[in-house]
Amino acid sequence: MQYLENTGTEPALLNMAAAAKLVTAAALARQESRGGHWRSDFPKTEKTGTRTFMTLADADRIAANHAMPRRASK
């Protein structure tokens, strides 16, 4: 495994990766369509929105439940 040279940008990269994971997990967890965030499996919109909070541990659990199966090696 290669490691990045210590350039001082690692915390920023970790923050970006954490933000991307949270946004993706929130989209996977949502069970409605809202505005531009339309889902073919949940096409209806609730009358009132619900504010939710998610931790990185929550995002990890959601990602684990939606993980794509690995392809077999040729």
mmCIF file of N, CA and C in Angstrom:
data_model
loop_
_atom_site.group_PDB
_atom_site.id
_atom_site.type_symbol
_atom_site.label_atom_id
_atom_site.label_comp_id
_atom_site.label_asym_id
_atom_site.label_seq_id
_atom_site.Cartn_x
_atom_site.Cartn_y
_atom_site.Cartn_z
ATOM 1 N N MET A 1 0.839 -1.177 0.000
ATOM 2 C CA MET A 1 0.000 0.000 0.000
ATOM 3 C C MET A 1 0.885 1.242 0.000
ATOM 4 N N GLN A 2 0.552 2.203 -0.849
ATOM 5 C CA GLN A 2 1.309 3.443 -0.879
ATOM 6 C C GLN A 2 0.653 4.456 0.040
ATOM 7 N N TYR A 3 1.479 5.262 0.661
ATOM 8 C CA TYR A 3 0.974 6.316 1.529
ATOM 9 C C TYR A 3 1.301 7.662 0.915
ATOM 10 N N LEU A 4 0.427 8.632 1.147
ATOM 11 C CA LEU A 4 0.684 9.978 0.659
ATOM 12 C C LEU A 4 1.840 10.596 1.424
ATOM 13 N N GLU A 5 2.624 11.373 0.714
ATOM 14 C CA GLU A 5 3.679 12.120 1.391
ATOM 15 C C GLU A 5 3.006 13.137 2.319
ATOM 16 N N ASN A 6 3.565 13.350 3.478
ATOM 17 C CA ASN A 6 2.962 14.271 4.453
ATOM 18 C C ASN A 6 3.084 15.698 3.937
ATOM 19 N N THR A 7 2.006 16.189 3.326
ATOM 20 C CA THR A 7 2.010 17.531 2.742
ATOM 21 C C THR A 7 1.153 18.509 3.523
ATOM 22 N N GLY A 8 0.475 18.017 4.541
ATOM 23 C CA GLY A 8 -0.409 18.883 5.304
ATOM 24 C C GLY A 8 -1.821 18.933 4.748
ATOM 25 N N THR A 9 -2.080 18.262 3.613
ATOM 26 C CA THR A 9 -3.417 18.286 3.010
ATOM 27 C C THR A 9 -4.261 17.099 3.454
ATOM 28 N N GLU A 10 -3.676 16.159 4.192
ATOM 29 C CA GLU A 10 -4.409 14.957 4.574
ATOM 30 C C GLU A 10 -5.693 15.255 5.354
ATOM 31 N N PRO A 11 -5.672 16.180 6.329
ATOM 32 C CA PRO A 11 -6.942 16.468 7.027
ATOM 33 C C PRO A 11 -8.031 16.969 6.080
ATOM 34 N N ALA A 12 -7.677 17.776 5.101
ATOM 35 C CA ALA A 12 -8.665 18.269 4.141
ATOM 36 C C ALA A 12 -9.223 17.120 3.314
ATOM 37 N N LEU A 13 -8.359 16.202 2.892
ATOM 38 C CA LEU A 13 -8.826 15.052 2.113
ATOM 39 C C LEU A 13 -9.734 14.164 2.951
ATOM 40 N N LEU A 14 -9.399 13.976 4.217
ATOM 41 C CA LEU A 14 -10.242 13.173 5.099
ATOM 42 C C LEU A 14 -11.601 13.842 5.303
ATOM 43 N N ASN A 15 -11.617 15.155 5.427
ATOM 44 C CA ASN A 15 -12.883 15.883 5.571
ATOM 45 C C ASN A 15 -13.735 15.759 4.317
ATOM 46 N N MET A 16 -13.100 15.850 3.149
ATOM 47 C CA MET A 16 -13.848 15.709 1.894
ATOM 48 C C MET A 16 -14.421 14.303 1.757
ATOM 49 N N ALA A 17 -13.628 13.300 2.112
ATOM 50 C CA ALA A 17 -14.111 11.919 2.027
ATOM 51 C C ALA A 17 -15.257 11.682 3.012
ATOM 52 N N ALA A 18 -15.160 12.245 4.204
ATOM 53 C CA ALA A 18 -16.227 12.091 5.199
ATOM 54 C C ALA A 18 -17.506 12.770 4.721
ATOM 55 N N ALA A 19 -17.390 13.965 4.146
ATOM 56 C CA ALA A 19 -18.566 14.679 3.642
ATOM 57 C C ALA A 19 -19.222 13.896 2.504
ATOM 58 N N ALA A 20 -18.411 13.336 1.603
ATOM 59 C CA ALA A 20 -18.952 12.553 0.491
ATOM 60 C C ALA A 20 -19.670 11.309 1.003
ATOM 61 N N LYS A 21 -19.099 10.664 2.014
ATOM 62 C CA LYS A 21 -19.722 9.465 2.576
ATOM 63 C C LYS A 21 -21.056 9.811 3.230
ATOM 64 N N LEU A 22 -21.123 10.925 3.950
ATOM 65 C CA LEU A 22 -22.362 11.325 4.612
ATOM 66 C C LEU A 22 -23.451 11.679 3.598
ATOM 67 N N VAL A 23 -23.091 12.411 2.546
ATOM 68 C CA VAL A 23 -24.074 12.789 1.524
ATOM 69 C C VAL A 23 -24.607 11.546 0.818
ATOM 70 N N THR A 24 -23.717 10.626 0.461
ATOM 71 C CA THR A 24 -24.125 9.408 -0.227
ATOM 72 C C THR A 24 -25.000 8.539 0.666
ATOM 73 N N ALA A 25 -24.612 8.384 1.921
ATOM 74 C CA ALA A 25 -25.406 7.572 2.857
ATOM 75 C C ALA A 25 -26.780 8.185 3.077
ATOM 76 N N ALA A 26 -26.847 9.508 3.168
ATOM 77 C CA ALA A 26 -28.143 10.169 3.352
ATOM 78 C C ALA A 26 -29.039 9.931 2.141
ATOM 79 N N ALA A 27 -28.459 9.971 0.939
ATOM 80 C CA ALA A 27 -29.253 9.710 -0.269
ATOM 81 C C ALA A 27 -29.754 8.273 -0.299
ATOM 82 N N LEU A 28 -28.915 7.328 0.123
ATOM 83 C CA LEU A 28 -29.333 5.926 0.146
ATOM 84 C C LEU A 28 -30.403 5.678 1.207
ATOM 85 N N ALA A 29 -30.341 6.395 2.324
ATOM 86 C CA ALA A 29 -31.281 6.180 3.422
ATOM 87 C C ALA A 29 -32.638 6.837 3.169
ATOM 88 N N ARG A 30 -32.667 7.869 2.318
ATOM 89 C CA ARG A 30 -33.910 8.592 2.065
ATOM 90 C C ARG A 30 -34.928 7.680 1.384
ATOM 91 N N GLN A 31 -36.162 7.720 1.806
ATOM 92 C CA GLN A 31 -37.208 6.878 1.226
ATOM 93 C C GLN A 31 -38.319 7.722 0.618
ATOM 94 N N GLU A 32 -37.920 8.783 -0.053
ATOM 95 C CA GLU A 32 -38.852 9.653 -0.764
ATOM 96 C C GLU A 32 -38.077 10.419 -1.818
ATOM 97 N N SER A 33 -38.796 11.003 -2.735
ATOM 98 C CA SER A 33 -38.197 11.921 -3.704
ATOM 99 C C SER A 33 -38.467 13.330 -3.221
ATOM 100 N N ARG A 34 -37.474 14.188 -3.377
ATOM 101 C CA ARG A 34 -37.639 15.572 -2.944
ATOM 102 C C ARG A 34 -36.870 16.463 -3.906
ATOM 103 N N GLY A 35 -37.609 17.314 -4.634
ATOM 104 C CA GLY A 35 -36.969 18.235 -5.572
ATOM 105 C C GLY A 35 -36.157 17.497 -6.626
ATOM 106 N N GLY A 36 -34.925 17.918 -6.795
ATOM 107 C CA GLY A 36 -34.040 17.297 -7.769
ATOM 108 C C GLY A 36 -33.511 15.945 -7.334
ATOM 109 N N HIS A 37 -33.787 15.562 -6.113
ATOM 110 C CA HIS A 37 -33.317 14.286 -5.571
ATOM 111 C C HIS A 37 -34.401 13.229 -5.765
ATOM 112 N N TRP A 38 -34.654 12.886 -7.031
ATOM 113 C CA TRP A 38 -35.717 11.950 -7.367
ATOM 114 C C TRP A 38 -35.192 10.534 -7.318
ATOM 115 N N ARG A 39 -35.972 9.635 -6.740
ATOM 116 C CA ARG A 39 -35.612 8.218 -6.664
ATOM 117 C C ARG A 39 -36.680 7.401 -7.363
ATOM 118 N N SER A 40 -36.266 6.529 -8.274
ATOM 119 C CA SER A 40 -37.230 5.698 -8.993
ATOM 120 C C SER A 40 -37.885 4.678 -8.063
ATOM 121 N N ASP A 41 -37.175 4.261 -7.000
ATOM 122 C CA ASP A 41 -37.754 3.277 -6.081
ATOM 123 C C ASP A 41 -38.640 3.916 -5.022
ATOM 124 N N PHE A 42 -38.543 5.238 -4.829
ATOM 125 C CA PHE A 42 -39.406 5.982 -3.907
ATOM 126 C C PHE A 42 -39.839 7.269 -4.604
ATOM 127 N N PRO A 43 -40.776 7.197 -5.581
ATOM 128 C CA PRO A 43 -41.109 8.374 -6.382
ATOM 129 C C PRO A 43 -41.985 9.413 -5.682
ATOM 130 N N LYS A 44 -42.626 9.068 -4.589
ATOM 131 C CA LYS A 44 -43.524 10.021 -3.932
ATOM 132 C C LYS A 44 -42.765 10.942 -2.977
ATOM 133 N N THR A 45 -43.348 12.137 -2.760
ATOM 134 C CA THR A 45 -42.787 13.114 -1.829
ATOM 135 C C THR A 45 -43.700 13.243 -0.620
ATOM 136 N N GLU A 46 -43.112 13.205 0.556
ATOM 137 C CA GLU A 46 -43.888 13.426 1.782
ATOM 138 C C GLU A 46 -44.308 14.892 1.834
ATOM 139 N N LYS A 47 -45.446 15.174 2.490
ATOM 140 C CA LYS A 47 -45.935 16.557 2.558
ATOM 141 C C LYS A 47 -45.000 17.456 3.358
ATOM 142 N N THR A 48 -44.407 16.922 4.416
ATOM 143 C CA THR A 48 -43.471 17.713 5.218
ATOM 144 C C THR A 48 -42.122 17.017 5.247
ATOM 145 N N GLY A 49 -41.072 17.802 5.178
ATOM 146 C CA GLY A 49 -39.726 17.251 5.261
ATOM 147 C C GLY A 49 -39.372 16.934 6.704
ATOM 148 N N THR A 50 -38.443 16.041 6.872
ATOM 149 C CA THR A 50 -37.993 15.664 8.201
ATOM 150 C C THR A 50 -36.504 15.933 8.309
ATOM 151 N N ARG A 51 -36.110 16.643 9.318
ATOM 152 C CA ARG A 51 -34.689 16.897 9.542
ATOM 153 C C ARG A 51 -34.093 15.696 10.258
ATOM 154 N N THR A 52 -32.982 15.203 9.754
ATOM 155 C CA THR A 52 -32.329 14.059 10.372
ATOM 156 C C THR A 52 -30.858 14.383 10.608
ATOM 157 N N PHE A 53 -30.257 13.641 11.472
ATOM 158 C CA PHE A 53 -28.838 13.796 11.769
ATOM 159 C C PHE A 53 -28.180 12.440 11.611
ATOM 160 N N MET A 54 -26.964 12.427 11.068
ATOM 161 C CA MET A 54 -26.271 11.179 10.804
ATOM 162 C C MET A 54 -24.815 11.310 11.237
ATOM 163 N N THR A 55 -24.305 10.261 11.846
ATOM 164 C CA THR A 55 -22.894 10.217 12.224
ATOM 165 C C THR A 55 -22.134 9.407 11.176
ATOM 166 N N LEU A 56 -20.809 9.463 11.240
ATOM 167 C CA LEU A 56 -20.015 8.644 10.331
ATOM 168 C C LEU A 56 -20.251 7.154 10.584
ATOM 169 N N ALA A 57 -20.504 6.783 11.834
ATOM 170 C CA ALA A 57 -20.816 5.382 12.142
ATOM 171 C C ALA A 57 -22.123 4.979 11.459
ATOM 172 N N ASP A 58 -23.121 5.864 11.463
ATOM 173 C CA ASP A 58 -24.378 5.596 10.745
ATOM 174 C C ASP A 58 -24.103 5.419 9.252
ATOM 175 N N ALA A 59 -23.277 6.307 8.694
ATOM 176 C CA ALA A 59 -22.950 6.243 7.269
ATOM 177 C C ALA A 59 -22.231 4.941 6.932
ATOM 178 N N ASP A 60 -21.339 4.495 7.808
ATOM 179 C CA ASP A 60 -20.641 3.225 7.579
ATOM 180 C C ASP A 60 -21.621 2.055 7.548
ATOM 181 N N ARG A 61 -22.604 2.058 8.454
ATOM 182 C CA ARG A 61 -23.607 0.981 8.480
ATOM 183 C C ARG A 61 -24.444 0.984 7.201
ATOM 184 N N ILE A 62 -24.856 2.162 6.762
ATOM 185 C CA ILE A 62 -25.660 2.272 5.541
ATOM 186 C C ILE A 62 -24.840 1.804 4.340
ATOM 187 N N ALA A 63 -23.579 2.213 4.265
ATOM 188 C CA ALA A 63 -22.717 1.798 3.159
ATOM 189 C C ALA A 63 -22.524 0.287 3.158
ATOM 190 N N ALA A 64 -22.372 -0.311 4.327
ATOM 191 C CA ALA A 64 -22.185 -1.762 4.411
ATOM 192 C C ALA A 64 -23.428 -2.504 3.912
ATOM 193 N N ASN A 65 -24.602 -1.949 4.178
ATOM 194 C CA ASN A 65 -25.846 -2.583 3.738
ATOM 195 C C ASN A 65 -26.090 -2.433 2.239
ATOM 196 N N HIS A 66 -25.427 -1.461 1.603
ATOM 197 C CA HIS A 66 -25.636 -1.205 0.177
ATOM 198 C C HIS A 66 -24.388 -1.525 -0.641
ATOM 199 N N ALA A 67 -23.455 -2.251 -0.072
ATOM 200 C CA ALA A 67 -22.208 -2.551 -0.772
ATOM 201 C C ALA A 67 -22.475 -3.397 -2.007
ATOM 202 N N MET A 68 -21.761 -3.097 -3.061
ATOM 203 C CA MET A 68 -21.871 -3.868 -4.296
ATOM 204 C C MET A 68 -21.088 -5.161 -4.131
ATOM 205 N N PRO A 69 -21.608 -6.269 -4.656
ATOM 206 C CA PRO A 69 -20.845 -7.523 -4.565
ATOM 207 C C PRO A 69 -19.584 -7.426 -5.398
ATOM 208 N N ARG A 70 -18.524 -8.069 -4.926
ATOM 209 C CA ARG A 70 -17.264 -8.058 -5.674
ATOM 210 C C ARG A 70 -17.358 -9.000 -6.859
ATOM 211 N N ARG A 71 -16.719 -8.618 -7.946
ATOM 212 C CA ARG A 71 -16.684 -9.466 -9.127
ATOM 213 C C ARG A 71 -15.640 -10.557 -8.934
ATOM 214 N N ALA A 72 -15.920 -11.685 -9.487
ATOM 215 C CA ALA A 72 -14.951 -12.790 -9.440
ATOM 216 C C ALA A 72 -13.773 -12.453 -10.349
ATOM 217 N N SER A 73 -12.589 -12.804 -9.927
ATOM 218 C CA SER A 73 -11.387 -12.587 -10.755
ATOM 219 C C SER A 73 -11.393 -13.547 -11.926
ATOM 220 N N LYS A 74 -10.852 -13.099 -13.038
ATOM 221 C CA LYS A 74 -10.789 -13.964 -14.237
ATOM 222 C C LYS A 74 -9.578 -14.850 -14.184
#
